């Protein structure tokens, strides 16, 4: 049954402590609470109210000494709560994000942090920057964060002050603890020792992690719950159990696989035993055949040895027969041998005389070459003599020529030319050239003028053509749209004109703004479609490549210096932009179609519009949507639509859940872009007048240009005349100067010719001397030639004598050869018999050597076989019969091979496979035993750890479940928490089951069965259930109430206040679950750890209890310069005064 709450009177200390229950954060530094400032009125011993010396008068005229006001202030119950170890006592910020300087003091229980969006509530605990330097306030170089944590009384006797300094330059962060510099790792270890777990969502649930916590899997929830409330030993045991289970599963899988493999190997081994025996017998026969074949060298050696003995005996007999035959024919051969020796001697004499002839021939050749050299030398001297004679003729001609030149120069010296007036000539030439320069200058001026006239005429012609084109376009729809574009933005119109003229310079077509490129298919939808566009989108160009974007952007900004230009790049068509829902569902929403369906234009432009304003997701309707359709649209993927009167756009904030939505509604305006309007007559007439005026200017420019051309031709004729006169004067001056110069150079030339004459005369004299020397050399060469001719005659005579001697010797050789042939023919039969016997002896010698080599070769093979390591083969070879022949051995080999042929060959590797499989069987048998032993050890460890961890976990979850059930009962709902147990410890999970309605069973909490508000309620109640068990000094929840309906928000807030502030009336029902008197659960009586609830809005008349602290954030650009104008405490006092006034009035009415 509900418990009544009876207010009691508050002590003076209670009243004073309430002075500091409201704090103000502003852009300036605030002071800590002080008992000396803004004192409240106090009650005297007799119950009268006494005023403090500093009691201010309230703004509504009421004073703080009102007795009813004091009673109102004493309604809350007193509390002696202190900060738990590790909780936040004080926070000081300087130049941090939105704060210039602020210092505030959170209470030990529930702290409500409220303030509008954007004032920096979440900044207090959550950083949203990628770089740490971004936390420094704009315009500052460093930020300071100073946090004071409550002491624990053991390691720290004083509060712990952690200071963090962030420097923008270098993106650096430094830390200090109690004024001593520390590293980041030391600060993290300090926080961990105080049970502060920033990464645990059960303790620290920031705004952007609310959805993540709600979407947390049951398995992850169990882990985070243990981190929040269980000792580290339980977490370690759970991790060990998961590791052991993974090892157990791996060992079990390995054991099963090894056992299956072992059974398979053993079965295959049994099937191959018969084949192995048969193959082994075959191997024995093959081995015997191999050993018999190895015995072949021994039989071959015996055969070779017998053949060698036989050949040796036959050779001896043939040699004896040859010796006997040689003794018999020796007298007959002696005469032949004498003739042979005589012939050999004659042959030696012939060879020597041939050598003498060669020597004589070489001597004659040497003398002949010497004679030829002397002849060549004589020829050279004759040629030199002729050359000198010809040189003498040239030098005598040169002497005559120089004498003539000297005579001519002496005659010229007698005729001196007149002097030249160079200054007079130069003055005349300068006058002509000045005249030419003046004409050129006048010509350039005329050309510049003519060029300017031509340029101005081209500009006017371009304006005429452009005006005529605009005049023709005024009657077309495209022309009207171009006029609208020009009125909307001259810069955009100028760039569109340039694009149309230079379209071929782009990689792909460039499309103009939608104002000229698009049109509405049906006029009745024109208001709807134009309502979706902003002005800049009407003026946006569409390009299809990055290079075209750069080219167009550079043209607009760098060359044409245009400012109002918008360009978008689109590289896809309309295929990716499909409607969000089907046609049937679209009709249920009351839409006739999608906005993109009512717009004509190039596909890239339409794709750009879909990407910018989502025309493919925007519905269009000629009627207003019904409330039911509006509700359906809020829960649909459609984000915007247009009706006959308004346009709608839904804004969704996913971080607050599916219910956090807002709708922006705008009134539909009349269209003025894609409408058909009549031609502007005034503009048309003005354009015609401009064209006529430009034509007249062009005609005037043409006349001036023709006059300039005539003047230019006259100047060119004058220039030509002056140039001819200038050339004539220059030529005359140069001729006179040249004649004078040549006369002055005559003495020098005369001296030069005199030198050349002397040189030529000396050359003639030296040539005569050289001719006499050549004639002397010719005489000497003639004498040498006569001597060499005599030597050559002697050499030819010696050669003739040598030839005669050779002829005599050759005749004697012919005679000796003839005698030898006669004797040889007579003894030919004897020689043939002797030759035949010699050949027979040689044949037997060769056979003996061949047999000996073969016997030695085979003997080496036999010795190698007998010295081998195969003892069985050696024994077999030694046991071979001594008299066994090769034929007998081959017969035995063929017999054994016949036995092999009668046996099936089979698989040659079956025995090797059999032996290898036997080794594998032995190996797998050992592995199976090892795995069984290891698996037994893992099973024992799992059993031992589970017996410790599972009861502790069940007990912990039961406490959480009991507290969670009580919390849910406070809002007339039901809930319980259990543990899902699985064979795999990494699949154990927290199961939260809730019931929010009477006629439904308990169901598992998930995103499919419960609404966003129900999940938010369950989430906060689960966190509150951890409150009594938590080992964390403080916890933070950011905007958890955003997805709740008002009823749930009010109930949850009331429950949170009761648990956090220790209200016995709210926590009395929790005592029922504390049967064992657990001190940790009794924490509910005293209130839990420090709690921060951050929210931008709260409902009116929420529960307020002693121990709460409300932190109001006032920050932003609209803060008043005088901080005293923002006084939350004054607002609270004012409200209390108004309530006291109401109470007095009520008492007065009751008394009346």
Short mmCIF file of C-alpha atoms in Angstrom, two decimals, residues 100-459:
data_model
loop_
_atom_site.label_atom_id
_atom_site.label_comp_id
_atom_site.label_asym_id
_atom_site.label_seq_id
_atom_site.Cartn_x
_atom_site.Cartn_y
_atom_site.Cartn_z
CA UNK A 100 35.55 30.91 -20.40
CA UNK A 101 35.83 30.31 -16.64
CA UNK A 102 33.55 28.32 -14.35
CA UNK A 103 33.78 26.42 -11.08
CA UNK A 104 30.95 24.35 -9.61
CA UNK A 105 30.43 21.91 -6.74
CA UNK A 106 28.29 18.80 -7.43
CA UNK A 107 26.39 17.30 -4.54
CA UNK A 108 27.13 13.83 -3.16
CA UNK A 109 23.79 12.41 -4.34
CA UNK A 110 21.66 13.30 -7.35
CA UNK A 111 22.80 16.20 -9.51
CA UNK A 112 20.34 17.52 -12.08
CA UNK A 113 22.21 19.34 -14.88
CA UNK A 114 19.71 21.33 -16.94
CA UNK A 115 20.00 23.93 -19.64
CA UNK A 116 18.94 24.60 -23.25
CA UNK A 117 20.53 22.73 -26.13
CA UNK A 118 23.91 24.13 -27.18
CA UNK A 119 24.87 25.62 -23.81
CA UNK A 120 27.46 22.93 -23.09
CA UNK A 121 25.78 20.37 -20.81
CA UNK A 122 27.34 17.37 -22.50
CA UNK A 123 30.64 19.23 -22.80
CA UNK A 124 31.07 18.76 -19.03
CA UNK A 125 31.60 15.03 -19.45
CA UNK A 126 31.80 14.24 -23.15
CA UNK A 127 34.32 15.30 -25.80
CA UNK A 128 33.15 15.34 -29.39
CA UNK A 129 36.40 16.44 -31.02
CA UNK A 130 38.78 14.41 -33.13
CA UNK A 131 41.82 16.34 -31.90
CA UNK A 132 42.38 17.21 -28.27
CA UNK A 133 43.35 20.75 -29.26
CA UNK A 134 39.76 21.33 -30.44
CA UNK A 135 38.68 21.43 -26.78
CA UNK A 136 40.47 24.77 -26.40
CA UNK A 137 38.04 27.64 -26.71
CA UNK A 138 38.23 29.59 -29.96
CA UNK A 139 40.76 32.43 -29.72
CA UNK A 140 42.64 30.88 -26.76
CA UNK A 141 45.92 28.95 -26.64
CA UNK A 142 45.25 26.57 -23.76
CA UNK A 143 42.40 25.09 -21.71
CA UNK A 144 42.43 23.91 -18.10
CA UNK A 145 40.27 21.18 -16.53
CA UNK A 146 40.60 20.76 -12.78
CA UNK A 147 38.65 17.98 -11.04
CA UNK A 148 38.60 17.41 -7.28
CA UNK A 149 37.76 13.84 -6.20
CA UNK A 150 36.72 12.83 -2.69
CA UNK A 151 39.40 11.21 -0.49
CA UNK A 152 39.20 7.54 0.51
CA UNK A 153 40.69 7.90 4.00
CA UNK A 154 43.26 5.20 3.39
CA UNK A 155 45.69 6.08 0.62
CA UNK A 156 44.51 9.68 0.41
CA UNK A 157 43.83 11.70 3.52
CA UNK A 158 42.94 14.78 1.47
CA UNK A 159 40.81 15.22 -1.60
CA UNK A 160 42.57 14.39 -4.89
CA UNK A 161 42.95 17.27 -7.35
CA UNK A 162 43.59 16.20 -10.95
CA UNK A 163 44.52 18.99 -13.34
CA UNK A 164 44.63 18.62 -17.14
CA UNK A 165 46.13 21.34 -19.35
CA UNK A 166 45.43 21.24 -23.09
CA UNK A 167 47.64 23.31 -25.39
CA UNK A 168 46.42 24.15 -28.88
CA UNK A 169 49.95 24.48 -30.26
CA UNK A 170 51.36 21.01 -30.81
CA UNK A 171 48.07 19.33 -29.79
CA UNK A 172 49.56 18.45 -26.38
CA UNK A 173 48.03 17.43 -23.04
CA UNK A 174 49.71 17.45 -19.60
CA UNK A 175 48.41 16.09 -16.27
CA UNK A 176 49.14 16.74 -12.63
CA UNK A 177 47.85 15.10 -9.45
CA UNK A 178 47.83 17.25 -6.31
CA UNK A 179 50.21 19.66 -8.05
CA UNK A 180 52.72 16.97 -9.04
CA UNK A 181 53.17 16.30 -12.81
CA UNK A 182 51.98 12.84 -13.83
CA UNK A 183 51.66 10.90 -17.08
CA UNK A 184 48.36 9.92 -18.64
CA UNK A 185 48.93 6.27 -17.73
CA UNK A 186 49.33 7.15 -14.03
CA UNK A 187 46.07 9.15 -14.11
CA UNK A 188 44.23 6.23 -15.75
CA UNK A 189 45.59 3.84 -13.09
CA UNK A 190 44.46 6.26 -10.36
CA UNK A 191 40.93 6.35 -11.82
CA UNK A 192 40.86 2.57 -12.06
CA UNK A 193 41.95 2.24 -8.41
CA UNK A 194 38.94 4.41 -7.45
CA UNK A 195 36.60 2.14 -9.50
CA UNK A 196 36.00 4.85 -12.12
CA UNK A 197 35.19 3.09 -15.43
CA UNK A 198 34.56 5.71 -18.10
CA UNK A 199 34.21 3.06 -20.82
CA UNK A 200 31.52 1.13 -18.91
CA UNK A 201 28.07 2.17 -20.18
CA UNK A 202 26.53 0.95 -16.90
CA UNK A 203 28.40 3.79 -15.17
CA UNK A 204 28.95 6.35 -17.90
CA UNK A 205 26.07 6.67 -20.39
CA UNK A 206 26.66 9.83 -22.50
CA UNK A 207 24.10 11.24 -24.91
CA UNK A 208 25.62 9.71 -28.03
CA UNK A 209 25.86 6.28 -26.33
CA UNK A 210 22.19 6.00 -25.23
CA UNK A 211 21.20 4.18 -28.42
CA UNK A 212 24.32 2.02 -28.16
CA UNK A 213 23.39 0.98 -24.60
CA UNK A 214 19.81 0.24 -25.62
CA UNK A 215 21.13 -1.85 -28.52
CA UNK A 216 23.66 -3.66 -26.33
CA UNK A 217 23.45 -7.44 -26.71
CA UNK A 218 22.55 -9.50 -23.63
CA UNK A 219 26.02 -11.05 -23.74
CA UNK A 220 27.71 -7.63 -23.70
CA UNK A 221 25.27 -6.46 -21.00
CA UNK A 222 26.43 -9.30 -18.73
CA UNK A 223 30.05 -8.28 -19.19
CA UNK A 224 29.34 -4.59 -18.53
CA UNK A 225 27.21 -5.50 -15.48
CA UNK A 226 30.05 -7.51 -13.98
CA UNK A 227 32.47 -4.66 -14.66
CA UNK A 228 30.10 -2.29 -12.87
CA UNK A 229 29.15 -4.27 -9.74
CA UNK A 230 31.22 -7.46 -9.52
CA UNK A 231 34.73 -7.79 -8.11
CA UNK A 232 37.57 -8.17 -10.57
CA UNK A 233 37.96 -11.81 -9.51
CA UNK A 234 34.54 -12.66 -10.98
CA UNK A 235 35.40 -10.97 -14.27
CA UNK A 236 38.70 -12.81 -14.41
CA UNK A 237 36.99 -16.12 -13.63
CA UNK A 238 34.44 -15.50 -16.41
CA UNK A 239 37.22 -14.71 -18.87
CA UNK A 240 39.12 -17.82 -17.73
CA UNK A 241 35.99 -19.95 -18.14
CA UNK A 242 35.48 -18.63 -21.67
CA UNK A 243 39.10 -19.34 -22.53
CA UNK A 244 38.90 -22.81 -20.96
CA UNK A 245 35.65 -23.54 -22.80
CA UNK A 246 37.26 -22.54 -26.08
CA UNK A 247 40.18 -24.82 -25.27
CA UNK A 248 37.75 -27.58 -24.25
CA UNK A 249 35.81 -27.26 -27.53
CA UNK A 250 39.05 -27.26 -29.48
CA UNK A 251 40.32 -30.31 -27.59
CA UNK A 252 36.99 -32.12 -28.02
CA UNK A 253 36.93 -31.37 -31.72
CA UNK A 254 40.56 -32.48 -32.04
CA UNK A 255 39.87 -35.66 -30.05
CA UNK A 256 36.88 -36.54 -32.20
CA UNK A 257 38.80 -35.83 -35.40
CA UNK A 258 41.82 -37.84 -34.23
CA UNK A 259 39.65 -40.78 -33.15
CA UNK A 260 37.83 -40.80 -36.49
CA UNK A 261 41.14 -40.62 -38.33
CA UNK A 262 42.57 -43.45 -36.19
CA UNK A 263 39.57 -45.70 -36.83
CA UNK A 264 39.75 -44.99 -40.54
CA UNK A 265 43.48 -45.81 -40.66
CA UNK A 266 43.03 -49.06 -38.74
CA UNK A 267 40.20 -50.19 -41.05
CA UNK A 268 42.23 -49.48 -44.15
CA UNK A 269 45.19 -51.34 -42.59
CA UNK A 270 43.14 -54.52 -42.08
CA UNK A 271 41.89 -54.43 -45.67
CA UNK A 272 45.44 -54.33 -47.10
CA UNK A 273 47.04 -57.13 -45.06
CA UNK A 274 46.44 -59.93 -47.73
CA UNK A 275 47.71 -57.71 -50.51
CA UNK A 276 50.78 -56.86 -48.49
CA UNK A 277 51.65 -60.55 -47.92
CA UNK A 278 51.29 -61.30 -51.63
CA UNK A 279 53.39 -58.29 -52.52
CA UNK A 280 56.07 -59.33 -50.04
CA UNK A 281 56.33 -62.81 -51.71
CA UNK A 282 56.61 -61.11 -55.08
CA UNK A 283 59.30 -58.85 -53.68
CA UNK A 284 61.29 -61.94 -52.57
CA UNK A 285 61.18 -63.38 -56.10
CA UNK A 286 62.11 -59.99 -57.57
CA UNK A 287 64.98 -59.79 -55.12
CA UNK A 288 66.21 -63.28 -56.11
CA UNK A 289 66.05 -62.30 -59.79
CA UNK A 290 68.00 -59.15 -58.98
CA UNK A 291 70.73 -61.16 -57.20
CA UNK A 292 70.91 -63.64 -60.09
CA UNK A 293 71.29 -60.76 -62.49
CA UNK A 294 74.02 -59.40 -60.22
CA UNK A 295 75.86 -62.74 -60.74
CA UNK A 296 76.18 -62.22 -64.48
CA UNK A 297 79.61 -60.48 -64.16
CA UNK A 298 81.02 -63.57 -62.39
CA UNK A 299 79.96 -65.91 -65.25
CA UNK A 300 81.25 -63.35 -67.75
CA UNK A 301 84.61 -63.20 -65.91
CA UNK A 302 85.03 -66.99 -66.09
CA UNK A 303 84.25 -66.92 -69.82
CA UNK A 304 86.64 -63.98 -70.47
CA UNK A 305 89.45 -65.65 -68.50
CA UNK A 306 89.10 -68.88 -70.58
CA UNK A 307 89.05 -66.87 -73.83
CA UNK A 308 92.21 -64.98 -72.79
CA UNK A 309 94.13 -68.23 -72.19
CA UNK A 310 93.10 -69.69 -75.50
CA UNK A 311 94.04 -66.48 -77.44
CA UNK A 312 97.42 -66.32 -75.68
CA UNK A 313 98.37 -69.89 -76.79
CA UNK A 314 97.35 -69.22 -80.40
CA UNK A 315 99.46 -66.01 -80.48
CA UNK A 316 102.55 -67.92 -79.28
CA UNK A 317 102.15 -70.55 -82.01
CA UNK A 318 101.73 -67.90 -84.77
CA UNK A 319 104.85 -65.99 -83.57
CA UNK A 320 106.98 -69.17 -83.74
CA UNK A 321 105.78 -69.83 -87.29
CA UNK A 322 106.63 -66.21 -88.32
CA UNK A 323 110.19 -66.51 -86.96
CA UNK A 324 110.78 -69.75 -88.86
CA UNK A 325 109.53 -68.15 -92.13
CA UNK A 326 111.74 -65.04 -91.71
CA UNK A 327 114.89 -67.25 -91.35
CA UNK A 328 114.06 -69.09 -94.56
CA UNK A 329 113.61 -65.98 -96.81
CA UNK A 330 116.39 -63.81 -95.32
CA UNK A 331 119.04 -64.31 -98.21
CA UNK A 332 116.42 -63.38 -100.81
CA UNK A 333 115.53 -60.14 -99.08
CA UNK A 334 119.09 -58.93 -98.39
CA UNK A 335 119.70 -57.77 -102.11
CA UNK A 336 116.36 -55.94 -102.06
CA UNK A 337 117.33 -54.14 -98.91
CA UNK A 338 120.66 -53.02 -100.48
CA UNK A 339 118.86 -51.49 -103.48
CA UNK A 340 116.45 -49.75 -101.09
CA UNK A 341 119.30 -48.13 -99.15
CA UNK A 342 120.96 -46.91 -102.43
CA UNK A 343 117.69 -45.38 -103.61
CA UNK A 344 117.26 -43.63 -100.27
CA UNK A 345 120.73 -42.09 -100.56
CA UNK A 346 119.97 -40.78 -104.09
CA UNK A 347 116.69 -39.30 -102.77
CA UNK A 348 118.65 -37.43 -100.09
CA UNK A 349 120.99 -35.88 -102.74
CA UNK A 350 117.99 -34.80 -104.86
CA UNK A 351 116.45 -33.05 -101.83
CA UNK A 352 119.72 -31.22 -101.03
CA UNK A 353 120.12 -29.95 -104.61
CA UNK A 354 116.50 -28.73 -104.68
CA UNK A 355 117.32 -26.76 -101.55
CA UNK A 356 120.37 -25.20 -103.24
CA UNK A 357 118.23 -24.11 -106.20
CA UNK A 358 115.78 -22.37 -103.82
CA UNK A 359 118.65 -20.54 -102.16
CA UNK A 360 120.03 -19.36 -105.52
CA UNK A 361 116.60 -18.18 -106.63
CA UNK A 362 116.18 -16.15 -103.40
CA UNK A 363 119.63 -14.52 -103.91
CA UNK A 364 118.70 -13.52 -107.48
CA UNK A 365 115.36 -12.08 -106.27
CA UNK A 366 117.16 -9.99 -103.63
CA UNK A 367 119.51 -8.44 -106.22
CA UNK A 368 116.59 -7.78 -108.54
CA UNK A 369 114.63 -5.94 -105.81
CA UNK A 370 117.70 -3.79 -105.03
CA UNK A 371 117.96 -2.85 -108.73
CA UNK A 372 114.24 -1.92 -108.81
CA UNK A 373 114.68 0.32 -105.71
CA UNK A 374 117.49 2.23 -107.44
CA UNK A 375 115.32 2.63 -110.54
CA UNK A 376 112.46 4.06 -108.39
CA UNK A 377 114.86 6.49 -106.72
CA UNK A 378 116.06 7.71 -110.13
CA UNK A 379 112.45 8.25 -111.23
CA UNK A 380 111.78 10.33 -108.07
CA UNK A 381 114.78 12.53 -108.80
CA UNK A 382 113.55 13.10 -112.37
CA UNK A 383 110.11 14.11 -111.08
CA UNK A 384 111.67 16.49 -108.51
CA UNK A 385 113.80 18.12 -111.19
CA UNK A 386 110.69 18.75 -113.35
CA UNK A 387 108.79 20.16 -110.37
CA UNK A 388 111.57 22.62 -109.55
CA UNK A 389 111.68 23.75 -113.18
CA UNK A 390 107.91 24.42 -113.13
CA UNK A 391 108.25 26.33 -109.82
CA UNK A 392 110.89 28.55 -111.32
CA UNK A 393 108.52 29.49 -114.15
CA UNK A 394 105.78 30.51 -111.61
CA UNK A 395 108.15 32.64 -109.55
CA UNK A 396 109.44 34.48 -112.65
CA UNK A 397 105.77 35.21 -113.57
CA UNK A 398 105.19 36.53 -110.03
CA UNK A 399 108.21 38.85 -110.36
CA UNK A 400 106.75 40.33 -113.56
CA UNK A 401 103.27 40.72 -112.02
CA UNK A 402 104.61 42.52 -108.91
CA UNK A 403 106.67 44.90 -111.05
CA UNK A 404 103.53 45.83 -113.03
CA UNK A 405 101.51 46.41 -109.82
CA UNK A 406 104.24 48.69 -108.41
CA UNK A 407 104.22 50.76 -111.60
CA UNK A 408 100.39 51.09 -111.43
CA UNK A 409 100.38 52.19 -107.76
CA UNK A 410 103.09 54.83 -108.42
CA UNK A 411 100.95 56.27 -111.20
CA UNK A 412 97.84 56.43 -108.88
CA UNK A 413 99.85 58.34 -106.28
CA UNK A 414 100.26 61.11 -108.78
CA UNK A 415 96.36 61.58 -109.01
CA UNK A 416 95.05 62.71 -105.52
CA UNK A 417 91.09 62.74 -105.04
CA UNK A 418 89.13 65.68 -103.51
CA UNK A 419 88.06 65.79 -99.75
CA UNK A 420 84.50 64.59 -98.66
CA UNK A 421 82.10 66.83 -96.55
CA UNK A 422 80.79 64.02 -94.26
CA UNK A 423 78.84 66.34 -91.91
CA UNK A 424 76.84 67.79 -94.77
CA UNK A 425 75.98 64.34 -96.07
CA UNK A 426 75.00 63.13 -92.53
CA UNK A 427 72.69 66.11 -91.98
CA UNK A 428 70.87 65.45 -95.26
CA UNK A 429 70.48 61.73 -94.38
CA UNK A 430 69.14 62.54 -90.87
CA UNK A 431 66.53 64.87 -92.35
CA UNK A 432 65.27 62.10 -94.63
CA UNK A 433 65.13 59.57 -91.79
CA UNK A 434 63.28 62.02 -89.49
CA UNK A 435 60.74 62.46 -92.23
CA UNK A 436 60.39 58.66 -92.50
CA UNK A 437 59.95 58.31 -88.70
CA UNK A 438 57.27 61.02 -88.66
CA UNK A 439 55.38 59.19 -91.39
CA UNK A 440 55.72 55.87 -89.51
CA UNK A 441 54.43 57.45 -86.29
CA UNK A 442 51.44 58.92 -88.11
CA UNK A 443 50.86 55.49 -89.72
CA UNK A 444 50.92 53.73 -86.34
CA UNK A 445 48.46 56.21 -84.93
CA UNK A 446 46.18 55.61 -87.91
CA UNK A 447 46.52 51.81 -87.50
CA UNK A 448 45.69 52.05 -83.74
CA UNK A 449 42.68 54.18 -84.53
CA UNK A 450 41.59 51.78 -87.28
CA UNK A 451 42.01 48.80 -84.89
CA UNK A 452 39.96 50.54 -82.18
CA UNK A 453 37.24 51.32 -84.70
CA UNK A 454 37.22 47.69 -85.86
CA UNK A 455 37.05 46.38 -82.26
CA UNK A 456 34.24 48.77 -81.33
CA UNK A 457 32.43 47.81 -84.51
CA UNK A 458 32.76 44.09 -83.65
CA UNK A 459 31.47 44.72 -80.14
#
